[in-house]
Short mmCIF file of C-alpha atoms in Angstrom, two decimals:
data_model
loop_
_atom_site.label_atom_id
_atom_site.label_comp_id
_atom_site.label_asym_id
_atom_site.label_seq_id
_atom_site.Cartn_x
_atom_site.Cartn_y
_atom_site.Cartn_z
CA UNK K 1 94.76 -6.11 228.22
CA UNK K 2 92.15 -5.51 225.52
CA UNK K 3 92.68 -5.33 221.78
CA UNK K 4 90.22 -4.07 219.19
CA UNK K 5 91.02 -5.09 215.63
CA UNK K 6 89.14 -3.55 212.72
CA UNK K 7 88.84 -5.01 209.24
CA UNK K 8 86.90 -4.46 206.06
CA UNK K 9 88.06 -1.03 204.94
CA UNK K 10 89.24 -0.26 201.45
CA UNK K 11 88.56 1.61 198.24
CA UNK K 12 85.01 1.68 196.92
CA UNK K 13 83.24 3.62 194.19
CA UNK K 14 80.51 6.16 194.98
CA UNK K 15 77.25 4.35 195.60
CA UNK K 16 79.01 1.21 196.69
CA UNK K 17 78.99 -0.70 199.97
CA UNK K 18 81.46 -1.89 202.57
CA UNK K 19 81.13 -3.86 205.79
CA UNK K 20 83.47 -3.10 208.65
CA UNK K 21 84.12 -5.52 211.48
CA UNK K 22 85.77 -5.00 214.86
CA UNK K 23 86.63 -7.86 217.18
CA UNK K 24 87.53 -7.29 220.81
CA UNK K 25 89.80 -9.71 222.63
CA UNK K 26 91.78 -9.96 225.85
CA UNK K 27 90.89 -9.86 229.53
CA UNK K 28 87.23 -9.00 228.97
CA UNK K 29 84.53 -9.52 231.57
CA UNK K 30 81.80 -7.65 229.70
CA UNK K 31 81.32 -4.96 227.07
CA UNK K 32 78.80 -2.18 227.35
CA UNK K 33 78.52 0.15 224.35
CA UNK K 34 80.43 -0.41 221.15
CA UNK K 35 80.70 2.09 218.37
CA UNK K 36 82.31 3.40 215.23
CA UNK K 37 83.93 6.80 214.88
CA UNK K 38 85.60 8.35 211.87
CA UNK K 39 88.13 11.06 211.22
CA UNK K 40 88.61 12.71 207.86
CA UNK K 41 91.75 14.72 207.03
CA UNK K 42 91.66 18.09 208.75
CA UNK K 43 88.53 17.25 210.72
CA UNK K 44 87.80 16.14 214.24
CA UNK K 45 86.89 12.57 215.08
CA UNK K 46 83.13 12.12 215.05
CA UNK K 47 80.68 9.46 216.16
CA UNK K 48 79.23 7.48 213.27
CA UNK K 49 77.12 4.93 215.13
CA UNK K 50 76.93 3.19 218.47
CA UNK K 51 75.12 0.20 219.93
CA UNK K 52 74.53 -0.89 223.50
CA UNK K 53 74.76 -4.44 224.77
CA UNK K 54 70.97 -4.52 224.61
CA UNK K 55 70.90 -3.49 220.98
CA UNK K 56 69.90 0.16 221.24
CA UNK K 57 71.47 2.12 218.41
CA UNK K 58 72.41 5.70 217.68
CA UNK K 59 73.51 7.20 214.36
CA UNK K 60 74.98 10.45 213.12
CA UNK K 61 72.44 12.32 210.99
CA UNK K 62 74.76 12.10 207.98
CA UNK K 63 74.64 8.28 207.89
CA UNK K 64 71.07 7.52 208.96
CA UNK K 65 69.27 5.22 206.49
CA UNK K 66 72.60 4.35 204.83
CA UNK K 67 74.63 2.71 207.62
CA UNK K 68 73.60 -0.08 209.97
CA UNK K 69 75.45 -1.03 213.14
CA UNK K 70 75.09 -4.47 214.69
CA UNK K 71 76.94 -6.67 217.14
CA UNK K 72 77.50 -10.27 218.11
CA UNK K 73 77.86 -10.30 221.88
CA UNK K 74 79.05 -13.91 221.92
CA UNK K 75 81.95 -12.95 219.64
CA UNK K 76 82.59 -9.49 221.17
CA UNK K 77 82.32 -8.15 217.65
CA UNK K 78 80.65 -5.07 216.20
CA UNK K 79 79.85 -4.51 212.55
CA UNK K 80 79.09 -1.49 210.40
CA UNK K 81 77.29 -2.06 207.13
CA UNK K 82 77.80 0.99 204.94
CA UNK K 83 75.65 1.47 201.84
CA UNK K 84 75.30 4.29 199.30
CA UNK K 85 78.77 5.53 200.12
CA UNK K 86 79.86 8.94 198.90
CA UNK K 87 83.08 10.93 198.97
CA UNK K 88 82.17 12.57 202.28
CA UNK K 89 82.35 9.15 203.92
CA UNK K 90 86.08 8.96 203.17
CA UNK K 91 87.89 8.76 206.50
CA UNK K 92 89.73 6.51 208.89
CA UNK K 93 87.13 4.52 210.82
CA UNK K 94 87.86 3.64 214.43
CA UNK K 95 86.18 1.06 216.62
CA UNK K 96 85.45 1.91 220.24
CA UNK K 97 84.24 -0.25 223.12
CA UNK K 98 83.47 0.29 226.80
CA UNK K 99 84.97 -2.77 228.43
CA UNK K 100 84.98 -4.12 231.94
CA UNK K 101 88.40 -5.67 232.30
CA UNK K 102 89.20 -8.67 234.47
CA UNK K 103 89.83 -7.88 238.15
CA UNK K 104 88.10 -4.48 237.90
CA UNK K 105 84.59 -3.14 238.41
CA UNK K 106 84.99 -0.17 236.07
CA UNK K 107 84.34 0.15 232.35
CA UNK K 108 87.21 1.57 230.32
CA UNK K 109 87.16 2.90 226.77
CA UNK K 110 89.36 1.10 224.27
CA UNK K 111 90.10 2.02 220.68
CA UNK K 112 91.17 0.16 217.60
CA UNK K 113 93.94 1.43 215.32
CA UNK K 114 91.55 2.35 212.55
CA UNK K 115 90.81 1.21 209.03
CA UNK K 116 90.86 3.46 205.98
CA UNK K 117 87.71 3.86 203.91
CA UNK K 118 88.14 5.70 200.63
CA UNK K 119 85.20 6.47 198.36
CA UNK K 120 86.39 7.48 194.93
CA UNK K 121 85.77 6.78 191.27
#
């Protein structure tokens, strides 16, 4: 019904930058919050940043002032600009969206498959 496809991950040196994108497609009526989560090896998945349809944002303390989340509602796309990356940012990054699907009145959470971000020299 709904697909979330992430892109933009890769290998970057410490101090470098990456921009992740996540496009939602399918039987979408509307999208409420969209966000990025990450999971490092041996750790639980954690919220990195989220943004509402109105543009209100929330960030994990560890990424504040380094990462910026934004969205294009017309394209059903959310972005994560990541600057000053360090080794602790290495993880698989997952996109999440609360979507109202066609023929329903309920918002459901959908996830992308993830994109690997590796910060290493």
